[in-house]
Coordinates of C-alpha atoms in Angstrom, one line a residue:
R4 CA 27.5 -0.2 12.1
W5 CA 24.5 -1.1 14.3
E6 CA 26.7 -3.6 16.1
E7 CA 29.4 -1.1 16.7
E8 CA 27.1 1.6 18.1
K9 CA 25.3 -0.5 20.8
K10 CA 24.0 1.7 23.6
E11 CA 23.1 1.0 27.2
D12 CA 19.5 -0.1 27.7
G13 CA 16.9 2.5 27.1
V14 CA 19.2 5.0 25.4
K15 CA 18.2 5.5 21.7
W16 CA 20.7 8.1 20.6
M17 CA 23.6 10.4 21.9
Q18 CA 23.2 13.2 19.3
L19 CA 20.0 14.4 17.5
E20 CA 19.8 17.6 15.5
H21 CA 17.0 18.7 13.1
R22 CA 15.1 21.7 11.8
G23 CA 11.8 21.0 13.5
P24 CA 8.5 20.5 11.7
Y25 CA 7.6 22.2 8.4
F26 CA 4.3 24.1 9.0
V27 CA 1.7 24.1 6.3
P28 CA 1.2 27.5 4.7
L29 CA -1.4 29.9 6.1
Y30 CA -4.8 30.2 4.6
E31 CA -5.2 32.2 1.4
P32 CA -8.6 34.0 1.2
L33 CA -10.9 33.3 -1.8
P34 CA -10.9 35.7 -4.8
E35 CA -13.5 38.4 -4.7
D36 CA -15.6 36.8 -7.4
V37 CA -16.0 33.4 -5.6
H38 CA -19.1 33.6 -3.3
F39 CA -20.7 31.6 -0.5
Y40 CA -24.5 31.8 -0.6
Y41 CA -26.9 31.5 2.3
D42 CA -30.6 31.1 1.6
G43 CA -29.9 32.0 -2.0
K44 CA -28.0 35.3 -1.3
P45 CA -24.2 35.9 -1.4
L46 CA -22.8 36.3 2.1
K47 CA -19.3 37.6 2.8
L48 CA -17.7 35.5 5.6
S49 CA -15.0 36.4 8.1
L50 CA -11.6 34.8 7.3
A51 CA -11.7 32.0 9.9
T52 CA -15.3 31.1 9.0
E53 CA -14.5 31.2 5.3
E54 CA -11.5 28.9 5.8
I55 CA -13.6 26.2 7.4
A56 CA -16.3 26.6 4.7
T57 CA -13.6 25.8 2.1
F58 CA -12.9 22.5 4.0
Y59 CA -16.5 21.4 3.5
A60 CA -16.7 22.8 -0.1
K61 CA -13.7 20.7 -1.1
M62 CA -15.4 17.6 0.0
L63 CA -18.8 18.2 -1.7
D64 CA -18.4 15.3 -4.2
H65 CA -17.3 13.0 -1.4
E66 CA -19.6 10.4 0.2
Y67 CA -18.7 11.8 3.7
T68 CA -20.7 15.1 3.1
T69 CA -23.9 13.0 2.6
K70 CA -23.7 11.5 6.0
E71 CA -25.8 13.0 8.7
I72 CA -23.3 12.6 11.5
F73 CA -20.6 14.3 9.4
Q74 CA -22.9 17.2 8.6
N75 CA -24.0 17.6 12.2
N76 CA -20.4 17.5 13.6
F77 CA -19.2 19.9 11.0
F78 CA -22.0 22.4 11.5
H79 CA -21.6 22.3 15.3
D80 CA -17.8 23.0 15.1
W81 CA -18.2 25.6 12.3
R82 CA -20.7 27.7 14.3
K83 CA -18.3 27.8 17.3
E84 CA -15.7 29.6 15.1
M85 CA -18.2 32.1 13.6
T86 CA -18.5 35.7 14.6
S87 CA -21.7 36.5 16.6
E88 CA -23.2 38.3 13.5
E89 CA -22.6 35.2 11.4
Q90 CA -24.1 33.0 14.1
E91 CA -27.2 35.1 14.0
I92 CA -27.6 34.6 10.2
I93 CA -26.3 31.0 9.6
K94 CA -28.5 28.6 11.5
D95 CA -29.3 25.9 8.9
L96 CA -26.7 23.9 6.9
D97 CA -29.3 23.0 4.3
K98 CA -29.5 26.8 3.4
C99 CA -25.7 27.0 2.8
D100 CA -24.5 26.8 -0.8
F101 CA -20.9 25.9 -1.2
K102 CA -21.1 25.0 -4.9
E103 CA -19.2 28.1 -6.2
I104 CA -16.3 27.5 -3.8
H105 CA -16.3 23.8 -4.7
K106 CA -16.0 24.7 -8.4
Y107 CA -13.2 27.1 -7.7
F108 CA -11.1 24.4 -6.1
V109 CA -11.9 21.8 -8.8
D110 CA -10.8 24.3 -11.5
K111 CA -7.7 25.2 -9.6
N112 CA -6.8 21.5 -9.3
E113 CA -7.3 21.0 -13.1
A114 CA -5.2 24.0 -13.9
R115 CA -2.4 22.6 -11.8
K116 CA -2.6 19.3 -13.6
A117 CA -2.5 21.1 -17.0
L118 CA 0.6 23.2 -16.1
P119 CA 3.4 23.1 -18.7
K120 CA 6.3 20.7 -18.0
E121 CA 8.7 23.6 -17.0
E122 CA 6.2 24.9 -14.4
K123 CA 5.7 21.5 -12.9
Q124 CA 9.5 21.0 -12.7
K125 CA 9.7 24.4 -10.8
L126 CA 7.1 23.2 -8.3
K127 CA 9.0 19.9 -7.9
E128 CA 12.2 21.8 -7.3
E129 CA 10.5 23.8 -4.5
A130 CA 9.2 20.7 -2.9
D131 CA 12.7 19.1 -3.1
K132 CA 14.2 22.1 -1.4
I133 CA 11.8 21.8 1.5
Q134 CA 12.6 18.1 1.7
E135 CA 16.3 18.8 1.8
E136 CA 16.0 21.4 4.5
Y137 CA 13.4 19.8 6.8
G138 CA 13.4 16.1 5.7
Y139 CA 16.7 15.0 7.2
C140 CA 18.3 15.0 10.7
I141 CA 21.7 14.2 12.1
L142 CA 21.5 11.2 14.4
D143 CA 24.8 10.1 16.1
G144 CA 26.8 11.7 13.3
H145 CA 24.8 10.1 10.5
R146 CA 22.4 11.9 8.2
E147 CA 19.0 10.1 8.5
K148 CA 15.8 10.6 6.6
I149 CA 12.7 11.8 8.5
G150 CA 9.4 10.1 7.8
N151 CA 6.7 12.8 8.1
F152 CA 8.3 16.2 8.6
K153 CA 5.2 18.3 7.8
T154 CA 2.4 19.1 10.3
E155 CA -1.0 17.9 9.2
P156 CA -3.0 20.7 7.5
P157 CA -6.3 21.8 9.2
G158 CA -9.4 20.3 7.8
L159 CA -12.4 18.1 8.7
F160 CA -11.8 14.8 10.5
R161 CA -12.7 11.8 8.5
G162 CA -11.8 8.8 10.6
R163 CA -12.1 5.2 9.4
G164 CA -15.5 3.6 8.8
E165 CA -18.5 5.0 10.7
H166 CA -16.5 7.1 13.1
P167 CA -18.6 9.0 15.6
K168 CA -16.4 12.1 15.3
M169 CA -16.3 12.4 11.5
G170 CA -16.8 16.0 10.3
M171 CA -15.3 17.6 13.4
L172 CA -12.8 20.5 12.9
K173 CA -9.1 19.5 12.9
K174 CA -7.4 22.6 14.1
R175 CA -4.2 24.1 12.6
I176 CA -1.1 23.1 14.4
M177 CA 0.9 26.1 15.7
P178 CA 4.5 26.2 17.0
E179 CA 3.0 26.9 20.4
D180 CA 1.5 23.3 20.3
V181 CA 4.8 21.6 19.5
I182 CA 7.3 19.9 21.8
I183 CA 10.7 19.7 20.2
N184 CA 13.1 16.8 21.1
C185 CA 16.8 17.1 20.3
S186 CA 20.2 16.8 22.0
R187 CA 21.5 19.5 24.4
D188 CA 24.6 20.3 22.4
S189 CA 22.8 20.5 19.1
K190 CA 21.6 23.6 17.3
I191 CA 18.1 23.9 18.7
P192 CA 15.6 24.4 15.8
E193 CA 14.3 28.0 15.4
P194 CA 10.5 28.4 15.6
P195 CA 8.8 30.4 12.8
E196 CA 9.2 34.2 13.2
G197 CA 7.0 35.7 16.0
H198 CA 6.3 32.2 17.6
R199 CA 7.8 30.0 20.2
W200 CA 7.8 26.3 20.9
K201 CA 5.6 24.8 23.6
E202 CA 8.7 23.1 25.1
V203 CA 12.1 21.9 24.1
R204 CA 13.2 18.5 25.6
F205 CA 16.4 16.6 25.6
D206 CA 15.1 13.0 26.0
N207 CA 17.3 10.4 24.4
T208 CA 15.1 7.5 25.6
V209 CA 12.5 8.2 22.9
T210 CA 12.8 8.2 19.1
W211 CA 10.5 11.1 18.2
L212 CA 11.8 14.5 17.0
A213 CA 8.7 16.6 17.7
S214 CA 5.2 15.9 19.1
W215 CA 1.9 17.6 19.6
T216 CA -1.6 16.7 20.7
E217 CA -4.4 16.7 18.1
N218 CA -7.7 18.1 19.2
I219 CA -10.1 15.5 18.0
Q220 CA -9.1 12.3 19.8
N221 CA -6.6 14.1 22.2
T222 CA -3.9 11.7 21.0
F223 CA -0.2 12.4 20.6
K224 CA 1.1 12.9 17.1
Y225 CA 4.8 12.4 16.4
I226 CA 7.4 13.2 13.9
M227 CA 9.5 10.1 13.5
L228 CA 12.3 8.8 11.4
N229 CA 11.7 7.2 8.0
P230 CA 11.3 3.3 7.9
S231 CA 14.8 3.0 6.3
S232 CA 16.5 4.7 9.2
K233 CA 18.7 3.0 11.8
L234 CA 16.2 3.5 14.7
K235 CA 13.3 1.9 12.8
G236 CA 15.5 -0.7 11.2
E237 CA 16.9 -1.9 14.6
K238 CA 13.4 -2.1 16.0
D239 CA 12.2 -4.1 13.0
W240 CA 15.3 -6.4 13.3
E241 CA 14.4 -7.1 16.9
K242 CA 10.8 -7.8 15.9
Y243 CA 11.8 -10.3 13.2
E244 CA 14.3 -12.0 15.6
V245 CA 11.4 -12.6 18.1
A246 CA 9.4 -14.1 15.2
R247 CA 12.3 -16.4 14.3
R248 CA 12.5 -17.5 17.9
L249 CA 8.8 -18.4 17.8
K250 CA 9.6 -20.7 14.8
G251 CA 11.6 -22.9 17.2
V252 CA 8.8 -23.3 19.8
V253 CA 5.6 -22.9 17.7
H254 CA 5.1 -26.7 17.6
T255 CA 5.2 -27.0 21.4
I256 CA 2.8 -24.0 21.7
R257 CA 0.4 -25.6 19.2
A258 CA 0.4 -28.9 21.1
Q259 CA -0.2 -27.0 24.3
Y260 CA -3.3 -25.1 23.1
R261 CA -4.7 -28.3 21.5
R262 CA -4.5 -29.9 25.0
D263 CA -6.1 -26.8 26.5
W264 CA -9.2 -27.3 24.3
K265 CA -10.2 -30.1 26.8
S266 CA -9.3 -28.1 29.9
K267 CA -11.6 -28.2 32.9
E268 CA -11.4 -24.4 33.1
I269 CA -13.6 -22.5 30.6
K270 CA -11.2 -19.6 30.8
E271 CA -8.3 -21.8 29.5
R272 CA -10.5 -23.2 26.8
Q273 CA -11.4 -19.8 25.6
R274 CA -7.8 -18.8 25.6
A275 CA -6.8 -21.9 23.6
V276 CA -9.5 -21.4 21.0
A277 CA -8.6 -17.7 20.6
L278 CA -4.9 -18.5 20.2
Y279 CA -5.8 -21.1 17.6
F280 CA -7.6 -18.4 15.6
I281 CA -4.7 -15.9 16.1
D282 CA -2.3 -18.5 14.9
K283 CA -4.3 -20.1 12.1
L284 CA -6.0 -17.1 10.7
A285 CA -3.5 -14.3 11.6
L286 CA -6.3 -12.4 13.4
R287 CA -5.3 -9.4 15.5
A288 CA -5.7 -9.8 19.2
G289 CA -8.1 -6.9 19.7
N290 CA -7.7 -4.5 22.5
E291 CA -10.1 -3.1 25.1
K292 CA -11.1 0.4 23.9
E293 CA -13.2 3.3 25.1
E294 CA -16.9 3.1 24.1
G295 CA -18.1 5.7 21.7
E296 CA -14.6 7.1 21.0
T297 CA -14.1 5.1 17.8
A298 CA -16.0 3.1 15.2
D299 CA -17.2 -0.3 16.3
T300 CA -14.2 -2.5 15.4
V301 CA -13.1 -5.7 17.1
G302 CA -10.2 -8.2 17.1
C303 CA -10.1 -11.9 18.2
C304 CA -10.4 -11.4 22.0
S305 CA -13.2 -8.9 21.6
L306 CA -15.4 -10.9 19.1
R307 CA -19.1 -11.0 19.9
V308 CA -21.5 -13.8 19.3
E309 CA -23.0 -12.0 16.4
H310 CA -19.7 -12.0 14.5
I311 CA -19.6 -15.7 13.9
Q312 CA -21.9 -18.4 12.6
L313 CA -21.4 -22.1 13.0
H314 CA -22.2 -24.6 10.2
P315 CA -21.8 -28.3 11.0
Q316 CA -21.7 -28.8 7.1
L317 CA -21.1 -26.1 4.5
D318 CA -20.0 -26.3 0.8
G319 CA -18.9 -29.9 1.3
Q320 CA -16.8 -29.1 4.4
Q321 CA -17.4 -30.0 8.0
H322 CA -17.3 -27.8 11.1
V323 CA -17.3 -24.5 9.3
V324 CA -17.0 -21.2 11.1
E325 CA -18.2 -18.1 9.2
F326 CA -16.6 -14.9 10.4
D327 CA -18.0 -11.5 9.6
F328 CA -16.8 -8.4 11.5
L329 CA -15.1 -5.0 11.1
G330 CA -11.4 -5.2 12.1
K331 CA -8.8 -2.4 12.5
D332 CA -9.5 0.7 10.4
S333 CA -13.1 -0.6 9.8
I334 CA -11.9 -3.1 7.2
R335 CA -14.4 -6.0 6.9
Y336 CA -13.1 -9.5 7.7
Y337 CA -15.2 -12.1 6.0
N338 CA -14.1 -15.7 5.9
K339 CA -15.4 -19.3 6.1
V340 CA -13.0 -21.7 7.7
S341 CA -13.2 -25.4 8.4
V342 CA -11.9 -25.9 11.9
E343 CA -11.0 -28.9 14.0
K344 CA -13.9 -30.6 15.7
P345 CA -13.0 -29.7 19.4
V346 CA -12.8 -26.0 18.4
F347 CA -16.3 -26.2 16.8
K348 CA -17.7 -28.0 19.9
N349 CA -16.1 -25.4 22.2
L350 CA -17.5 -22.5 20.2
Q351 CA -21.0 -24.1 20.5
L352 CA -20.4 -24.1 24.3
F353 CA -19.1 -20.5 24.4
M354 CA -22.2 -19.3 22.5
K355 CA -24.8 -21.2 24.6
N356 CA -27.5 -19.0 26.3
K357 CA -25.8 -15.8 25.0
E358 CA -27.3 -12.7 23.3
P359 CA -25.8 -11.8 19.9
T360 CA -24.2 -8.7 21.5
D361 CA -22.5 -10.7 24.2
D362 CA -18.7 -11.4 24.1
L363 CA -17.8 -14.7 22.5
F364 CA -14.7 -15.0 24.8
D365 CA -16.3 -13.5 27.9
Q366 CA -13.6 -14.7 30.3
L367 CA -10.7 -13.6 28.1
T368 CA -8.7 -10.3 27.9
T369 CA -5.8 -9.6 25.6
S370 CA -3.6 -9.0 28.7
F371 CA -4.5 -12.4 30.2
L372 CA -3.6 -14.0 26.8
N373 CA -0.3 -12.1 26.5
K374 CA 0.7 -13.0 30.1
H375 CA 0.2 -16.7 29.2
L376 CA 2.3 -16.3 26.0
Q377 CA 5.1 -14.6 28.0
H378 CA 5.4 -17.7 30.1
L379 CA 5.7 -19.9 26.9
M380 CA 8.5 -17.8 25.4
D381 CA 10.2 -14.6 26.5
G382 CA 9.0 -11.6 24.5
L383 CA 6.1 -13.5 22.9
T384 CA 2.8 -11.6 22.5
A385 CA -0.2 -12.3 20.3
K386 CA 1.0 -10.0 17.5
V387 CA 4.2 -12.0 17.0
F388 CA 2.1 -14.8 15.5
R389 CA 1.0 -12.5 12.8
T390 CA 4.5 -11.5 11.9
Y391 CA 5.7 -15.1 12.1
N392 CA 2.8 -16.5 10.0
A393 CA 3.2 -13.8 7.4
S394 CA 6.9 -14.3 7.0
I395 CA 6.8 -18.1 7.0
T396 CA 4.0 -18.0 4.4
L397 CA 6.1 -15.8 2.1
Q398 CA 9.1 -18.1 2.5
E399 CA 7.0 -21.3 1.7
Q400 CA 5.1 -19.6 -1.2
L401 CA 8.3 -18.4 -2.8
K402 CA 9.7 -21.9 -2.6
A403 CA 6.6 -23.4 -4.2
L404 CA 5.9 -20.8 -6.9
T405 CA 9.3 -19.7 -8.2
N406 CA 10.5 -21.4 -11.4
P407 CA 14.3 -20.8 -11.8
E408 CA 13.9 -21.1 -15.6
D409 CA 11.4 -18.2 -15.7
N410 CA 12.4 -14.8 -17.1
V411 CA 12.5 -11.8 -14.8
A412 CA 8.9 -10.8 -15.4
G413 CA 7.8 -14.3 -14.6
K414 CA 9.8 -14.4 -11.4
L415 CA 8.4 -11.0 -10.3
L416 CA 4.9 -12.4 -10.9
S417 CA 5.8 -15.4 -8.6
Y418 CA 7.1 -13.0 -5.9
N419 CA 3.9 -10.8 -6.1
R420 CA 1.8 -13.9 -5.9
A421 CA 3.6 -15.1 -2.8
N422 CA 3.2 -11.5 -1.3
R423 CA -0.5 -11.7 -2.2
A424 CA -0.9 -14.9 -0.3
V425 CA 0.4 -13.0 2.8
A426 CA -1.8 -10.0 2.2
I427 CA -4.9 -12.2 1.9
L428 CA -3.9 -14.0 5.2
C429 CA -3.5 -10.6 6.9
N430 CA -6.7 -9.3 5.3
H431 CA -4.9 -6.3 3.7
Q432 CA -7.5 -5.0 1.3
R433 CA -7.9 -1.8 -0.7
S434 CA -10.7 -0.5 -2.8
V435 CA -10.2 -0.8 -6.5
P436 CA -8.1 2.3 -7.5
K437 CA -10.1 5.0 -9.4
T438 CA -7.6 4.9 -12.3
F439 CA -7.7 1.1 -12.6
A440 CA -10.1 0.7 -15.6
R441 CA -8.2 3.4 -17.6
S442 CA -4.7 2.0 -16.9
M443 CA -5.9 -1.5 -17.7
Q444 CA -7.3 -0.2 -21.0
V445 CA -4.0 1.4 -21.8
L446 CA -2.1 -1.8 -21.0
Q447 CA -4.6 -3.8 -23.2
E448 CA -4.0 -1.4 -26.1
K449 CA -0.2 -2.0 -25.7
I450 CA -0.8 -5.7 -25.7
D451 CA -2.9 -5.6 -28.9
A452 CA -0.3 -3.4 -30.6
K453 CA 2.5 -5.8 -29.6
K454 CA 0.5 -8.8 -30.8
K455 CA 0.2 -7.1 -34.2
Q456 CA 4.0 -6.6 -34.2
V457 CA 4.6 -10.2 -33.4
E458 CA 2.3 -11.4 -36.2
E459 CA 4.1 -9.1 -38.7
A460 CA 7.5 -10.4 -37.5
Q461 CA 6.3 -14.0 -38.0
E462 CA 5.4 -13.1 -41.6
E463 CA 8.8 -11.5 -42.0
V464 CA 10.6 -14.7 -40.7
K465 CA 8.6 -16.9 -43.1
K466 CA 9.4 -14.6 -46.0
A467 CA 13.1 -14.6 -45.2
E468 CA 13.1 -18.4 -44.8
D469 CA 11.5 -18.8 -48.3
E470 CA 14.0 -16.5 -49.7
C471 CA 16.9 -18.4 -48.1
K472 CA 15.6 -21.7 -49.6
D473 CA 15.5 -20.1 -53.0
T474 CA 18.9 -18.5 -53.0
G475 CA 20.8 -20.5 -50.3
D476 CA 23.4 -17.8 -49.9
A477 CA 25.0 -16.6 -46.6
K478 CA 23.5 -13.2 -46.8
A479 CA 20.0 -14.6 -46.9
E480 CA 20.8 -17.0 -44.0
A481 CA 22.0 -14.0 -41.9
N482 CA 18.8 -12.2 -42.7
V483 CA 16.8 -15.2 -41.4
E484 CA 18.8 -15.1 -38.1
K485 CA 18.2 -11.3 -37.8
K486 CA 14.5 -11.7 -38.3
K487 CA 14.3 -14.6 -35.8
K488 CA 16.1 -12.5 -33.2
L489 CA 13.7 -9.6 -33.7
L490 CA 10.7 -12.0 -33.4
K491 CA 12.1 -13.5 -30.2
R492 CA 12.6 -10.1 -28.6
L493 CA 9.0 -9.1 -29.5
E494 CA 7.6 -12.3 -28.1
E495 CA 9.5 -11.7 -24.8
Q496 CA 8.0 -8.1 -24.7
L497 CA 4.5 -9.5 -25.3
A498 CA 5.0 -12.1 -22.6
K499 CA 6.1 -9.4 -20.2
L500 CA 3.1 -7.2 -20.9
N501 CA 0.7 -10.2 -20.4
V502 CA 2.4 -10.9 -17.0
Q503 CA 1.9 -7.2 -16.1
A504 CA -1.8 -7.5 -17.0
T505 CA -2.3 -10.7 -14.9
D506 CA -0.5 -9.1 -12.0
K507 CA -2.5 -5.9 -12.2
E508 CA -5.8 -7.7 -12.3
E509 CA -5.0 -10.1 -9.4
N510 CA -3.8 -7.1 -7.4
K511 CA -6.7 -4.6 -7.8
Q512 CA -8.3 -5.2 -4.4
I513 CA -5.2 -6.3 -2.4
A514 CA -2.7 -4.0 -0.7
L515 CA 0.8 -5.5 -0.9
G516 CA 2.6 -2.5 0.7
T517 CA 1.4 -3.0 4.3
S518 CA 2.8 -6.5 4.6
K519 CA 6.1 -5.6 2.8
L520 CA 6.7 -2.8 5.3
N521 CA 5.5 -4.3 8.5
Y522 CA 5.1 -8.1 8.4
L523 CA 7.7 -9.6 6.1
D524 CA 11.3 -10.2 7.2
P525 CA 13.3 -8.4 4.5
R526 CA 16.0 -11.2 4.7
I527 CA 13.6 -13.6 3.0
S528 CA 13.3 -11.4 0.0
V529 CA 17.0 -10.8 -0.1
A530 CA 17.8 -14.5 0.1
W531 CA 15.2 -15.2 -2.7

């Protein structure tokens, strides 16, 4: 189908029809008996002020509300929305008491969890109805699923890591903020009653259905199609095709950057060492960003002297580089890597006479690096190395780890181990899930119960065999076979549970989803 429907360059679709975004419900005031207290006394808040108070109250048991920068940003934005009377009274966050509001939301949450099955089913049906109505669009005659069709609810901005804007007020998105994109001849989505859209566009060179600007970072937010849709799929296909082309020339590129380690130009040496890291360690390139806008995160080209330490010898290895920095989304990258001697020597040279806060690659920018890569292969940028190395790692690991004789559970464990190797390479971490200990305990109880069943079945088999020896008749023989079959089935179930436990334990701090969705050519998995 994709082949048949090729379009001229730049055109993404001919027909696009959808319902527009689903707006989150308006604020419901607190019940009369739930109070906000200021300086120990109950204080009735205006509706807008109360709504923002609930955002903070809901987060009371979160680490964010203990951070000074979060508190300051919240209080500053909250006061801006208060009436002048409220501003006169509420002048100190420490005198504000949100505990009763917090308890109200905790109880409400618990009550929702405790709903009877029928009630939960009713809620699910309502959600499904919204999904049916807003979650699909018609693109060139085909019904396609939309990724995120709901606008983000208002709340307090969290950001990743130590974000300087955490705690600021994320405003409610209104139809008047939203630009709609669809085809001229389609049924244009209706805005909610009493509202109008900011603008309606008919731009078939872009793939978004609606967009608006969020008020914290002033960035554009988009409603896009789901990853399984044609538009996303075609883009992914192109991405993996570029990575496959890289496979053909990667040896030439590696030979080239090895030669450049000895270049007369320091700029070329820096480029060659950075490329070695991007290729060998799957580091992100790292872009130039605005100071003070985001948390202090870096990539390969923006590494500072303080982010690496050089060890001529360490743990029985030579020429070890110890990396320690915050990467994208403030995820810590910590790694000790033995590198080739010329790389080590060059790093010593790059660090000479520099302060810890100076750039390690002071003569290198991401655009200079990408321009060079473009010369080596059409369409090549630094991030293609990450895709290529992730996919090739999966392919090699699957070959090495899969035992064709294994049962399905064993094969799945091999697949997840190969996927884990990729996630570790790409530094895709997650914090241990809150429910981990409990679900591990439940699994262990299942394993113990199954072990007991296996032991009992072994006894039964022994008993049946003794009986068969004594009588020697066909009925007794058939009974032995029956008992053996049951034992085999129970042993397989036990093995499967043990594999699950191993998999769960090995996986508790590693996120497999990111690489599956963004870095692994799906054809490798299909072929496997």
